[in-house]
mmCIF file of C-alpha atoms in Angstrom:
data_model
loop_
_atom_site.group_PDB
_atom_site.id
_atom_site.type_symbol
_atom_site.label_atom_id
_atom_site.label_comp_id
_atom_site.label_asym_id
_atom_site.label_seq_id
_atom_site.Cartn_x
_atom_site.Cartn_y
_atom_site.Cartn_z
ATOM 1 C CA UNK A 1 -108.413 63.552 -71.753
ATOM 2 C CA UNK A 2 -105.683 64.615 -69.069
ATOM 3 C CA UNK A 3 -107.113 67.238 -66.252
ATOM 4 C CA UNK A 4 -105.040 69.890 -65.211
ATOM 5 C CA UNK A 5 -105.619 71.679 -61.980
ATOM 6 C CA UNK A 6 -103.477 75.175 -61.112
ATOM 7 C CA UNK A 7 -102.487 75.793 -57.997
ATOM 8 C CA UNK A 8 -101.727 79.255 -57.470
ATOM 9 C CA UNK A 9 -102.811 82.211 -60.373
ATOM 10 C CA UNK A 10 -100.002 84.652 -60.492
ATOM 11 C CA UNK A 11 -98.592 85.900 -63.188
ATOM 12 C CA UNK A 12 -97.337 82.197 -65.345
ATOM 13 C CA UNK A 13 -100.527 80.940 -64.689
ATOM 14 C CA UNK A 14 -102.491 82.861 -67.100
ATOM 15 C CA UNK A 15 -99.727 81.511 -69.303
ATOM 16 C CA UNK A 16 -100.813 77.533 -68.339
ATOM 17 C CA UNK A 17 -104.566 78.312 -68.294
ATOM 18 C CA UNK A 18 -104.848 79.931 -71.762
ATOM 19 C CA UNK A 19 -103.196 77.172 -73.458
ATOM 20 C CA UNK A 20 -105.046 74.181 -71.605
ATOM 21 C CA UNK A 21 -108.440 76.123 -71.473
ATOM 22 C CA UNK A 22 -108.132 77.361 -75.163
ATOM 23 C CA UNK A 23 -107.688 73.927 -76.457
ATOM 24 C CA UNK A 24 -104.004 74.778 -77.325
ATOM 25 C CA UNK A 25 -102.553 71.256 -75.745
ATOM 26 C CA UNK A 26 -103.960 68.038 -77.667
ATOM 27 C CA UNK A 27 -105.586 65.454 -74.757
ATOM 28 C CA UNK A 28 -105.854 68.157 -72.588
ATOM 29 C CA UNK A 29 -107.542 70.400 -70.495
ATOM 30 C CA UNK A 30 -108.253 72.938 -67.657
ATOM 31 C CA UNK A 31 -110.594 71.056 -64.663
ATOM 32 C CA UNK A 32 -109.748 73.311 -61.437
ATOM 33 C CA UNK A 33 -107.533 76.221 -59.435
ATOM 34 C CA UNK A 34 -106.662 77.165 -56.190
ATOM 35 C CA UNK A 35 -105.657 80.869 -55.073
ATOM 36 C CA UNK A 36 -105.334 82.067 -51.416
ATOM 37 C CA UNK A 37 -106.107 85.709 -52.663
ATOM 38 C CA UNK A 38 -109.756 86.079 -53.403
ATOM 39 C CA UNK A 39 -109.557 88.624 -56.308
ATOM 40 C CA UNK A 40 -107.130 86.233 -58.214
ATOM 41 C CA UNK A 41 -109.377 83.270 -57.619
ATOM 42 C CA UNK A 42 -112.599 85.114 -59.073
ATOM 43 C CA UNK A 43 -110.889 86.342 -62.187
ATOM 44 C CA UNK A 44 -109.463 83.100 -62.838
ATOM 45 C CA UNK A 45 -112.732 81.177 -62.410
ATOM 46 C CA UNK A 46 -115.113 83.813 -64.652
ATOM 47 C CA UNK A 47 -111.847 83.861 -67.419
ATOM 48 C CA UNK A 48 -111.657 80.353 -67.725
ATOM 49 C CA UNK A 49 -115.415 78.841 -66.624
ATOM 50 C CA UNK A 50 -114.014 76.318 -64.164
ATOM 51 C CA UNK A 51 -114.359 76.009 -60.768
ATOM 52 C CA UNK A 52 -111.934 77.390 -58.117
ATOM 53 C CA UNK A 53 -111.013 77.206 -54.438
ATOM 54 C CA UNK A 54 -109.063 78.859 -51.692
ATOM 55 C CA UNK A 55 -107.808 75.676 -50.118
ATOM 56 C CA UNK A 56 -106.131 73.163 -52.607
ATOM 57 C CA UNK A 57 -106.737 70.359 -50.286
ATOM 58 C CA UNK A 58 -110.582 71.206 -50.615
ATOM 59 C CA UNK A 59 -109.912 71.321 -54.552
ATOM 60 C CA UNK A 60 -108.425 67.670 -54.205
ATOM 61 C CA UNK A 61 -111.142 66.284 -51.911
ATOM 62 C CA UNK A 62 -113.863 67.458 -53.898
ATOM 63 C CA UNK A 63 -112.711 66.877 -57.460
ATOM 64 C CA UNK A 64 -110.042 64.769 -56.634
ATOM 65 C CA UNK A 65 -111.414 61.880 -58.996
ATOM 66 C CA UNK A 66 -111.362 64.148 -62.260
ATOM 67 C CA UNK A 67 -108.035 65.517 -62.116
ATOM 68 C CA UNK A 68 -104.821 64.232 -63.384
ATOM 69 C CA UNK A 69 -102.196 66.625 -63.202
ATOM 70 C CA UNK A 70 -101.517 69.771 -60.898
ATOM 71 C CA UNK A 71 -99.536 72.103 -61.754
ATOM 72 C CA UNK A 72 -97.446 73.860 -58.980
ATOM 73 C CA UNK A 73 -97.741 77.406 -59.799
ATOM 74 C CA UNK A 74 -96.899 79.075 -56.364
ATOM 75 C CA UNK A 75 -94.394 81.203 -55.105
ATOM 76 C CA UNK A 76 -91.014 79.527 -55.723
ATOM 77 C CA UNK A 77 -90.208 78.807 -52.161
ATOM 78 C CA UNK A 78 -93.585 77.160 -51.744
ATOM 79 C CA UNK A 79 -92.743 74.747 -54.074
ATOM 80 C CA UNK A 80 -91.070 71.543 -52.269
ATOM 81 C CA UNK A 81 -94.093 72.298 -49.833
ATOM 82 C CA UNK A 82 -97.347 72.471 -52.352
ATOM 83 C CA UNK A 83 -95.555 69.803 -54.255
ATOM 84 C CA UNK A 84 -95.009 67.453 -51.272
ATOM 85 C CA UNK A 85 -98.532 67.965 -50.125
ATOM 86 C CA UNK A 86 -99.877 67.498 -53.439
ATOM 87 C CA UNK A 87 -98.217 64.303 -54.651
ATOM 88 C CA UNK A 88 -99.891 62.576 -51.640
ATOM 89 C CA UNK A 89 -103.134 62.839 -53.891
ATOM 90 C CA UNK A 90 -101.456 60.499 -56.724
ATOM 91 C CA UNK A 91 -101.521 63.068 -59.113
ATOM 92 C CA UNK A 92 -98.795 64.129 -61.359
ATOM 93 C CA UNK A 93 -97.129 67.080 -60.671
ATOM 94 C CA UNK A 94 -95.429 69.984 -63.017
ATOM 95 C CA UNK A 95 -93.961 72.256 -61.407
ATOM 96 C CA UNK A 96 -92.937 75.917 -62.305
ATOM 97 C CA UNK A 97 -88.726 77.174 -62.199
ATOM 98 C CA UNK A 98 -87.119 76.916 -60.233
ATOM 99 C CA UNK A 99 -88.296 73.405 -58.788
ATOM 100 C CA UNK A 100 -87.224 74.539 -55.640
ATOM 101 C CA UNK A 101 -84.975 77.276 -54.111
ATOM 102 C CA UNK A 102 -83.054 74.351 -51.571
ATOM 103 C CA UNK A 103 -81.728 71.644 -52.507
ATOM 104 C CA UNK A 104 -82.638 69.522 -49.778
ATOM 105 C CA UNK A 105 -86.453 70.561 -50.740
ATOM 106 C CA UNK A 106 -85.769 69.836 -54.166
ATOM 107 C CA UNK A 107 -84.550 66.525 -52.928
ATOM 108 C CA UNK A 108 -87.540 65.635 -50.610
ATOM 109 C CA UNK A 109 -89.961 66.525 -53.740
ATOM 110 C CA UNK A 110 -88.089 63.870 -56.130
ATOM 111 C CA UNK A 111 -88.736 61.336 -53.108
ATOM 112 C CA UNK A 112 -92.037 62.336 -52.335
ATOM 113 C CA UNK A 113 -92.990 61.851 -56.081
ATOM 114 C CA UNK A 114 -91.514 58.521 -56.306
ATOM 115 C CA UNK A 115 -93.124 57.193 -52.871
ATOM 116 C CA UNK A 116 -96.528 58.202 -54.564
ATOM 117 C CA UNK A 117 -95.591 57.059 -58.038
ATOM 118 C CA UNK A 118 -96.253 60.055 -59.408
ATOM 119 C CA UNK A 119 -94.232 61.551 -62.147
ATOM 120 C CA UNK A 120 -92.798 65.156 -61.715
ATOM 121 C CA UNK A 121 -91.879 67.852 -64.304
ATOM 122 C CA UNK A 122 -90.040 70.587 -63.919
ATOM 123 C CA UNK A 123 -91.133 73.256 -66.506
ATOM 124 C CA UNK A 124 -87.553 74.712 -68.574
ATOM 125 C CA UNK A 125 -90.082 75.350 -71.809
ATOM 126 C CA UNK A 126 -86.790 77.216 -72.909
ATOM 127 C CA UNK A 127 -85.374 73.849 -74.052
ATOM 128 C CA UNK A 128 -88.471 74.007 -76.565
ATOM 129 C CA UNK A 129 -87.841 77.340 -78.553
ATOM 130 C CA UNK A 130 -87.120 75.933 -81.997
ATOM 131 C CA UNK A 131 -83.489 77.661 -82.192
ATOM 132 C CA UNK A 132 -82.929 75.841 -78.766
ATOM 133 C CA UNK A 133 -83.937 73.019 -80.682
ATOM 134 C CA UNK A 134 -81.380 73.603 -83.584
ATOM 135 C CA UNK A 135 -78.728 74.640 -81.423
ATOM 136 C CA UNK A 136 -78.931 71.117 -79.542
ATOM 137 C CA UNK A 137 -78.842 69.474 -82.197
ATOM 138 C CA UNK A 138 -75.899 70.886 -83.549
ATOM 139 C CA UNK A 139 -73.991 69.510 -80.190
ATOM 140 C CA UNK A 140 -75.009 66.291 -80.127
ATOM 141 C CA UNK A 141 -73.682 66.215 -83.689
ATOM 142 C CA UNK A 142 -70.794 67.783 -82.647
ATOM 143 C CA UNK A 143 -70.596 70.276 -85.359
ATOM 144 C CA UNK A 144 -69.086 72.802 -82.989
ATOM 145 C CA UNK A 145 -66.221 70.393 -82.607
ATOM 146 C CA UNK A 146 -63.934 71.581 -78.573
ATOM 147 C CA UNK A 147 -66.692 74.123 -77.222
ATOM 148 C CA UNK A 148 -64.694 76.585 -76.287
ATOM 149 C CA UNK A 149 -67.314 79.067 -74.448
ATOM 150 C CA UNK A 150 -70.789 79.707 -73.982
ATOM 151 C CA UNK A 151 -72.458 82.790 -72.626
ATOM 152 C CA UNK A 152 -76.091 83.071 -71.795
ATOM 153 C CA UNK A 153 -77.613 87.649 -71.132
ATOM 154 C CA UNK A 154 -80.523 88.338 -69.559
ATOM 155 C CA UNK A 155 -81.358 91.779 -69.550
ATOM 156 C CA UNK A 156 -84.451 92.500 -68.775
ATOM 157 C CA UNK A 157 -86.241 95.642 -66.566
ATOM 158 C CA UNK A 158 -88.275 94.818 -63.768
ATOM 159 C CA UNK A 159 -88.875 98.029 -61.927
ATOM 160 C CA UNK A 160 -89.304 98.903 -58.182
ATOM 161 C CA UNK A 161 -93.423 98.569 -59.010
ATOM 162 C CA UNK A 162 -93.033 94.750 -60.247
ATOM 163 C CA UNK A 163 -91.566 93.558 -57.103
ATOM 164 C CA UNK A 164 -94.025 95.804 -54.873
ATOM 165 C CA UNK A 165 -96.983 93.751 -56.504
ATOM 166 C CA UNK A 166 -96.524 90.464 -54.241
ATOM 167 C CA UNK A 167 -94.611 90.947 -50.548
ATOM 168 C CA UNK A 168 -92.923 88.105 -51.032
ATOM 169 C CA UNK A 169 -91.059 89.135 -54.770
ATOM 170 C CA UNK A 170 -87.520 89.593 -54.307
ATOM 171 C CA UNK A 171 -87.092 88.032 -50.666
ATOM 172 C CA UNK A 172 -84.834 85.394 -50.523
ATOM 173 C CA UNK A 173 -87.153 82.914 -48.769
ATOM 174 C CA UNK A 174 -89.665 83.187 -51.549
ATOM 175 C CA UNK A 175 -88.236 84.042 -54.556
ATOM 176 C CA UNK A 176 -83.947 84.583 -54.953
ATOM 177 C CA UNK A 177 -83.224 87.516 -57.374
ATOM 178 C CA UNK A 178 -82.075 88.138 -61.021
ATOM 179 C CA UNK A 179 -80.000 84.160 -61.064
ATOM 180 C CA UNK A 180 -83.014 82.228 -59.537
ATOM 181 C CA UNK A 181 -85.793 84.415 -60.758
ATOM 182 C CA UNK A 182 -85.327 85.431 -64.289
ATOM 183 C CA UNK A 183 -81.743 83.628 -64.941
ATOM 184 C CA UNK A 184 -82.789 80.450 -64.152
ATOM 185 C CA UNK A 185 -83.799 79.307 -67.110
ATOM 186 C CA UNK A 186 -81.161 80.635 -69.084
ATOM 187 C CA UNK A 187 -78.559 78.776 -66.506
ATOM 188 C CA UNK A 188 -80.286 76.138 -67.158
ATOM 189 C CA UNK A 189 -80.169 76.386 -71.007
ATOM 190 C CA UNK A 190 -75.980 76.776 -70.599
ATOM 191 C CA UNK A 191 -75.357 73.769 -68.422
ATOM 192 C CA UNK A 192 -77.572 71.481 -70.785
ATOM 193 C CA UNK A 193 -75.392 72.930 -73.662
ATOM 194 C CA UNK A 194 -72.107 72.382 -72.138
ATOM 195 C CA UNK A 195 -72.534 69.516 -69.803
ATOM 196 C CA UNK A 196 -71.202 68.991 -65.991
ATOM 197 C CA UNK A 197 -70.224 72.336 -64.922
ATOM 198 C CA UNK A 198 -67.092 72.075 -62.151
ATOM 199 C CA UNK A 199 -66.506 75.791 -60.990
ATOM 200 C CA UNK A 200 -68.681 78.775 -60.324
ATOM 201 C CA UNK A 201 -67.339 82.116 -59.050
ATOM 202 C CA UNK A 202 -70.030 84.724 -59.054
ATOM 203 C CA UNK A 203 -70.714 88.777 -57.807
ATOM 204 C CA UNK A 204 -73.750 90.420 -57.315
ATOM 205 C CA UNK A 205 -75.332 93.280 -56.278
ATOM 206 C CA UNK A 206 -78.720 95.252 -55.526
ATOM 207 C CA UNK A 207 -78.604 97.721 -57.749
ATOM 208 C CA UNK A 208 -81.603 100.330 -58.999
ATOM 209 C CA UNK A 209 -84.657 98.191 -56.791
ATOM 210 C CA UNK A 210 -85.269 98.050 -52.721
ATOM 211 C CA UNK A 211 -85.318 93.970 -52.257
ATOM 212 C CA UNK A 212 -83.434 91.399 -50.499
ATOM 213 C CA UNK A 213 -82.225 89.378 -53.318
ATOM 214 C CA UNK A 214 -79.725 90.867 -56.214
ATOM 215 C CA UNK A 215 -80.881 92.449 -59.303
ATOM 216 C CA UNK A 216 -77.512 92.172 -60.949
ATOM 217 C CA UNK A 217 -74.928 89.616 -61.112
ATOM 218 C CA UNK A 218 -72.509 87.971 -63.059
ATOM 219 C CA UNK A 219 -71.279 84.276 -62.837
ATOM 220 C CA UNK A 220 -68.081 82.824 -64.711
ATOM 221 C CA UNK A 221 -68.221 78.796 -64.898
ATOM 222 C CA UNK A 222 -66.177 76.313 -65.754
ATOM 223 C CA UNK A 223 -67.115 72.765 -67.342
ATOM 224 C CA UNK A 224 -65.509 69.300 -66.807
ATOM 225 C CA UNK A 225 -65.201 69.434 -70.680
ATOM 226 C CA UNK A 226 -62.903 72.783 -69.893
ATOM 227 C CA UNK A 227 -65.694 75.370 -72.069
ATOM 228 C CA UNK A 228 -66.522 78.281 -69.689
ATOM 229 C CA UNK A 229 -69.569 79.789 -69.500
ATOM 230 C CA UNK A 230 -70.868 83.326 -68.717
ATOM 231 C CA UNK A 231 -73.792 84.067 -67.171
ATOM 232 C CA UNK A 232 -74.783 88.073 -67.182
ATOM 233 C CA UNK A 233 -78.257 88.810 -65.609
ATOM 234 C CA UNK A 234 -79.911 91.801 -64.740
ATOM 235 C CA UNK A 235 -83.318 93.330 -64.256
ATOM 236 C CA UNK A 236 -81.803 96.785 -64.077
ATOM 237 C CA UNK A 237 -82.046 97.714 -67.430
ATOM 238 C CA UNK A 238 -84.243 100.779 -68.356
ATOM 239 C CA UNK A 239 -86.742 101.761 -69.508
ATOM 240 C CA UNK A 240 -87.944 97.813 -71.160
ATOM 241 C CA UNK A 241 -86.727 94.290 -71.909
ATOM 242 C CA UNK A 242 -83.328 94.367 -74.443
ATOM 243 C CA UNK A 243 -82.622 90.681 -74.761
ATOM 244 C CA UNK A 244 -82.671 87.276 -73.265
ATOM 245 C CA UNK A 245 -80.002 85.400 -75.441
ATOM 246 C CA UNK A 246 -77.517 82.506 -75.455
ATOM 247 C CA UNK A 247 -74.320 81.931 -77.638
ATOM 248 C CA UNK A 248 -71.765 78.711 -77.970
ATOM 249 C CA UNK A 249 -68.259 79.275 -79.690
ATOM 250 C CA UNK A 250 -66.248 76.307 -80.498
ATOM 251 C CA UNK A 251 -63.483 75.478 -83.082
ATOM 252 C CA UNK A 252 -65.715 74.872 -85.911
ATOM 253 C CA UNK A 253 -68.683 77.082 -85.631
ATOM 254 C CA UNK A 254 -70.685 79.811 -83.754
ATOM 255 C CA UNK A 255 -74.312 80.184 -83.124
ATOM 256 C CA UNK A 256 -76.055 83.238 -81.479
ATOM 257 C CA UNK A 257 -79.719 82.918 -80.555
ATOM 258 C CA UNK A 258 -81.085 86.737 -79.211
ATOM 259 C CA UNK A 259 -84.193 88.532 -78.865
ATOM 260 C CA UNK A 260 -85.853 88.945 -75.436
ATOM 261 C CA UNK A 261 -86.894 85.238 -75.020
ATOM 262 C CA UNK A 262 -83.953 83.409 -76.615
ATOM 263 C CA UNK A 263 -86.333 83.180 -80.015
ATOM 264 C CA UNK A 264 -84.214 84.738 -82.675
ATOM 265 C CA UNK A 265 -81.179 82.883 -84.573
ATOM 266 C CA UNK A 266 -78.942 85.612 -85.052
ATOM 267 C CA UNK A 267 -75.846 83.628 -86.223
ATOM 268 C CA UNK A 268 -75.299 79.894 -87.436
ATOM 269 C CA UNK A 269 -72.052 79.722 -88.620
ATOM 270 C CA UNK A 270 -69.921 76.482 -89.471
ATOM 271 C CA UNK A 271 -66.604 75.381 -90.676
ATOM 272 C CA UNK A 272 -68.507 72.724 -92.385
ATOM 273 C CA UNK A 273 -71.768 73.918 -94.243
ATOM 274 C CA UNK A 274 -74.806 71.850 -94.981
ATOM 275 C CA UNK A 275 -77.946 72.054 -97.331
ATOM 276 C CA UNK A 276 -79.998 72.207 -94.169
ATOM 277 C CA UNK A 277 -77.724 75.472 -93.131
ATOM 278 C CA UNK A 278 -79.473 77.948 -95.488
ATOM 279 C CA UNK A 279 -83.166 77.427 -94.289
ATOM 280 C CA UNK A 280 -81.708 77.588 -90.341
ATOM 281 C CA UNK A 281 -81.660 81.976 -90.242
ATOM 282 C CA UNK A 282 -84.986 82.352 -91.737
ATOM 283 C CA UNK A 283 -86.989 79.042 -89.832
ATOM 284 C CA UNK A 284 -85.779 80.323 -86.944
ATOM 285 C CA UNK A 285 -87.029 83.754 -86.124
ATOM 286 C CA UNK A 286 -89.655 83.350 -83.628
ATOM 287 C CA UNK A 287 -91.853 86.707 -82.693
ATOM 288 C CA UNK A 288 -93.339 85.936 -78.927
ATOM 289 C CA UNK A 289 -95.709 87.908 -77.125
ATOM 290 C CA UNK A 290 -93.679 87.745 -73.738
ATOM 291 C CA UNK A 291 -90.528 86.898 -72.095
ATOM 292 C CA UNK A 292 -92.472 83.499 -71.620
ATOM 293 C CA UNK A 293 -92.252 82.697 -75.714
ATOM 294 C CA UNK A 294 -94.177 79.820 -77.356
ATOM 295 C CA UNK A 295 -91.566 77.234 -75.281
ATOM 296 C CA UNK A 296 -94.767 76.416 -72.677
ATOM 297 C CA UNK A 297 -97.259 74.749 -75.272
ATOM 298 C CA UNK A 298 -94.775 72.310 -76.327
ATOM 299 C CA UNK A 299 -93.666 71.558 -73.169
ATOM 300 C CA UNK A 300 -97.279 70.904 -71.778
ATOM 301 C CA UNK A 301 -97.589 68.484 -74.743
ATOM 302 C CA UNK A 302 -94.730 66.564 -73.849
ATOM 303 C CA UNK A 303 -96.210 66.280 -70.724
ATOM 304 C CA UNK A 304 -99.106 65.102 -71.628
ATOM 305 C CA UNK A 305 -97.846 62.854 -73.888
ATOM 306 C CA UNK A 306 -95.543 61.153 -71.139
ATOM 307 C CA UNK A 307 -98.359 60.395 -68.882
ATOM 308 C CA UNK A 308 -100.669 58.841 -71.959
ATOM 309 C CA UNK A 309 -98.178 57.074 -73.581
ATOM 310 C CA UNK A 310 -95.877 56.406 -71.026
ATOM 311 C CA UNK A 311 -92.698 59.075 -73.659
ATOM 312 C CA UNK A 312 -89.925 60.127 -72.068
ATOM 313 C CA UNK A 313 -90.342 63.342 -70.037
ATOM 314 C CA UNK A 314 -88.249 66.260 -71.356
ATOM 315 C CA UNK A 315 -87.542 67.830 -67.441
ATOM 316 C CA UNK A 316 -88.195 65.229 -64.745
ATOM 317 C CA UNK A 317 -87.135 66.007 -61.425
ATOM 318 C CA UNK A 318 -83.606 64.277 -61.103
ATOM 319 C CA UNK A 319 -83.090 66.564 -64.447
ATOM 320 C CA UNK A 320 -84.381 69.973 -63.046
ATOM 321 C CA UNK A 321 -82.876 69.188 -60.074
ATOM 322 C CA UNK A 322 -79.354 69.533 -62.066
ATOM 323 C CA UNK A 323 -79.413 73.200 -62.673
ATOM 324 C CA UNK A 324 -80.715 73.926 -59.088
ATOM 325 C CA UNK A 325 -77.517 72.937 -58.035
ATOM 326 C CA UNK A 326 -75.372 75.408 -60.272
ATOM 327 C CA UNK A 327 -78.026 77.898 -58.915
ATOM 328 C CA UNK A 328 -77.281 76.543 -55.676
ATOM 329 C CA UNK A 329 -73.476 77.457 -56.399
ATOM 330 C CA UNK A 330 -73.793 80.585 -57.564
ATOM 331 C CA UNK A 331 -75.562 81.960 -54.558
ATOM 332 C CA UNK A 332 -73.110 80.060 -52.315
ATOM 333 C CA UNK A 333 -70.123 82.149 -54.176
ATOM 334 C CA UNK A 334 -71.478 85.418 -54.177
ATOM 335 C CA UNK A 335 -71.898 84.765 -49.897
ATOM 336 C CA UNK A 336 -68.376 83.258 -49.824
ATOM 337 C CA UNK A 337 -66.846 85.754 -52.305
ATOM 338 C CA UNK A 338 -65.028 82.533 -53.477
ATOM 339 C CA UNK A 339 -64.895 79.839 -56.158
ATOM 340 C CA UNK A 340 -67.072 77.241 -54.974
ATOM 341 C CA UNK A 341 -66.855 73.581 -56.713
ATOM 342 C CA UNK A 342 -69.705 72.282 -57.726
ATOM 343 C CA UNK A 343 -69.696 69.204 -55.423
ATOM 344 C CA UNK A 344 -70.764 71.278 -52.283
ATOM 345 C CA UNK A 345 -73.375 71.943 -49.887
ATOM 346 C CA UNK A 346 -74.481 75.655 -49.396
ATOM 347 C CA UNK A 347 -72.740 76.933 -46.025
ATOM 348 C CA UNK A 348 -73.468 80.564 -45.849
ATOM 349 C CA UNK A 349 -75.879 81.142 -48.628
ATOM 350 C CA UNK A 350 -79.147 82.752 -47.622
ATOM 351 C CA UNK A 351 -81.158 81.459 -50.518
ATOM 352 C CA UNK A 352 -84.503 79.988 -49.739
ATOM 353 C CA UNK A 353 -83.613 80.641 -46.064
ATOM 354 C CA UNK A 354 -86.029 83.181 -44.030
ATOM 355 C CA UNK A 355 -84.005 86.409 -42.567
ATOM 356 C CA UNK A 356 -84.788 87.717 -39.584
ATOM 357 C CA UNK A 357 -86.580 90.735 -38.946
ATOM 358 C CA UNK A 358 -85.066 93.684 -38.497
ATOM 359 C CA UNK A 359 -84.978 97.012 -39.112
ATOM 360 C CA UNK A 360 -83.954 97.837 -42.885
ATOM 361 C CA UNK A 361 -80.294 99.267 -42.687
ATOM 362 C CA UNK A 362 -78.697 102.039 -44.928
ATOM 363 C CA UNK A 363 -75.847 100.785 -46.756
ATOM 364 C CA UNK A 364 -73.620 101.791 -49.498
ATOM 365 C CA UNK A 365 -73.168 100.066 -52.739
ATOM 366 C CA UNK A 366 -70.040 98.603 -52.108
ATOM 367 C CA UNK A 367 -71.653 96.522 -48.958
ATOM 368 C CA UNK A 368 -75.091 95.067 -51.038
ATOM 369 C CA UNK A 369 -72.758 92.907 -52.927
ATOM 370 C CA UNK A 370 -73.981 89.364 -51.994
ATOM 371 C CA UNK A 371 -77.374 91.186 -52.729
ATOM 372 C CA UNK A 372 -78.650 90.848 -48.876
ATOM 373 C CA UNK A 373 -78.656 93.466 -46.033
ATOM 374 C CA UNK A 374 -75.770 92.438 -43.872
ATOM 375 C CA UNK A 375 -74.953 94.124 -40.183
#
């Protein structure tokens, strides 16, 4: 049996806990967590019957010897650190989108892991959704034939209350905005569609919520393979949720995959039709409860099944640490107002980078474009 400690119980960790405390992942299951805030920590430990702690260094010295895995579960610029600290243990580590919010932390993590020989895993449970699945497929076989373009939406409403919940929502030292927040995934989805991306050139802006970070944004890219991509993201839609979708075009077919979650084959369409077409439309219509989908429990399996069997992990670090880069890229373009190539280090990008204090500035719309307060 593999023993999975949380560290951190926000909001995804309900997410981990009910599947590895309700017997949902074969081999596994729920030994520990760790919270700094004391109300979290007690409903997490009467929930789920399992012991908790404030300090996750206490949780390692105590039960150190009866846990396997620990999941990272923090606030996304505490990642690299939690991560770092925790890999010292020589335990395996998952850790939550994005891996990190700086590539240099996202590099010291991959390191870290590999001095403690320790495997990492970057959750992208996306990659799991069964039309995700399909859709993959379909490239590698290249049934689409020259991808032409790919465009990934993510409109979703997240209103001035969600971000007051936790000080540290929407601040670009803890948490980036729409493209490293909510997008991420859906980036992530795009460039493991359509391969090396080359060129980003992105605009954003704080729209209908009071936070550091950008709530809207759009980012066009272009591939080595020449297929551009489109990223839209928002979290200014009103009053809910309207879609979280992803859709390739090339010369011989189209596929569209909508609902809120990417869960719903809208369109498979090819030049050249196969038996296994007709069942593709009505297979594929997933109905999750969340934005989160069903995309978790199979990814917790894999994981599972990579550290009992030694299989191939679907997200390791090196391979997480691929779409932090175009992440990477798109913040750096919306700072520089500019193309940036994807061979780069951020210059001017405030991403994962703490700003310092000052007094909170009025400013029209037209100056909140690179979704920070500027002088």
């Amino acid at each position: 049996m593999t023993a999975f400690a949380l560290v951190g119980c926000g909001r995804i960790a309900k997410r981990h806990a009910d599947l590895l405390a309700g017997g949902q992942i074969k081999g596994a299951t729920l030994a520990a967590v760790a919270e700094v805030k004391g109300d979290r920590l007690r409903n997490f430990t009467r929930e789920y019957g399992v012991p908790g702690y404030a300090d996750f260094h206490a949780m390692m010295e105590e039960m150190g010897d009866r846990i396997d895995v620990v999941s990272v579960l923090t606030e996304s610029g505490n990642h690299a650190r939690h991560a770092i600290d925790l890999a010292r243990y020589g335990k395996h580590i998952v850790v939550e989108k994005p891996m990190a919010l700086t590539l240099p932390d996202a590099e010291a993590m991959i390191r870290a892991c590999d001095s403690a020989s320790v495997k990492l895993f970057v959750v992208k449970q996306n990659r799991c959704n069964l039309p995700v699945v399909r859709l993959r497929q379909a490239v590698e076989a290249g049934r689409f034939g020259k991808i032409v373009m790919g465009t990934v939406r993510v409109r979703w409403s997240r209103p001035q209350a969600y971000y007051d919940q936790d000080p540290w929502r929407g601040t670009l030292a803890m948490d980036g905005g729409v493209f490293a927040n909510q997008a991420s995934h859906h980036v992530d989805l795009l460039e493991w569609l359509l391969g090396e991306p080359d060129t980003v050139f992105a605009k954003a802006r704080t729209a209908l919520v009071d936070i550091e970070a950008e709530d809207t944004g759009v980012a066009l890219i272009t591939f080595a393979s020449g297929a551009i991509g489109v990223v839209e993201a928002t979290t200014a839609v009103r009053p809910k949720d309207l879609e979280g979708s992803i859709s390739i075009l090339g010369e011989r077919g189209t596929v569209e995959i909508g609902g809120f979650a990417v869960n719903e084959m809208k369109t498979w369409n090819f030049v050249d039709q196969g038996p296994e077409d007709e069942d593709v439309l009505r297979e594929c219509r997933e109905t999750p409860p969340d934005v989160y989908g069903f995309g978790h429990k199979h990814y917790l399996n894999n994981v599972v099944d990579s550290i009992q069997h030694g299989g191939r992990a679907l997200v390791d670090g090196l391979e997480g640490y691929k779409s932090l880069v175009l992440l990477s890229a798109i913040y750096e373009s919306i700072a520089q107002e500019q193309e940036v190539r994807l061979r780069f280090r951020p210059r001017i990008s405030r991403l994962g980078l703490e700003l310092p204090a000052r007094p909170p500035l009025q400013l029209p719309p037209a100056r909140r474009l690179l979704g920070v307060n500027v002088a």
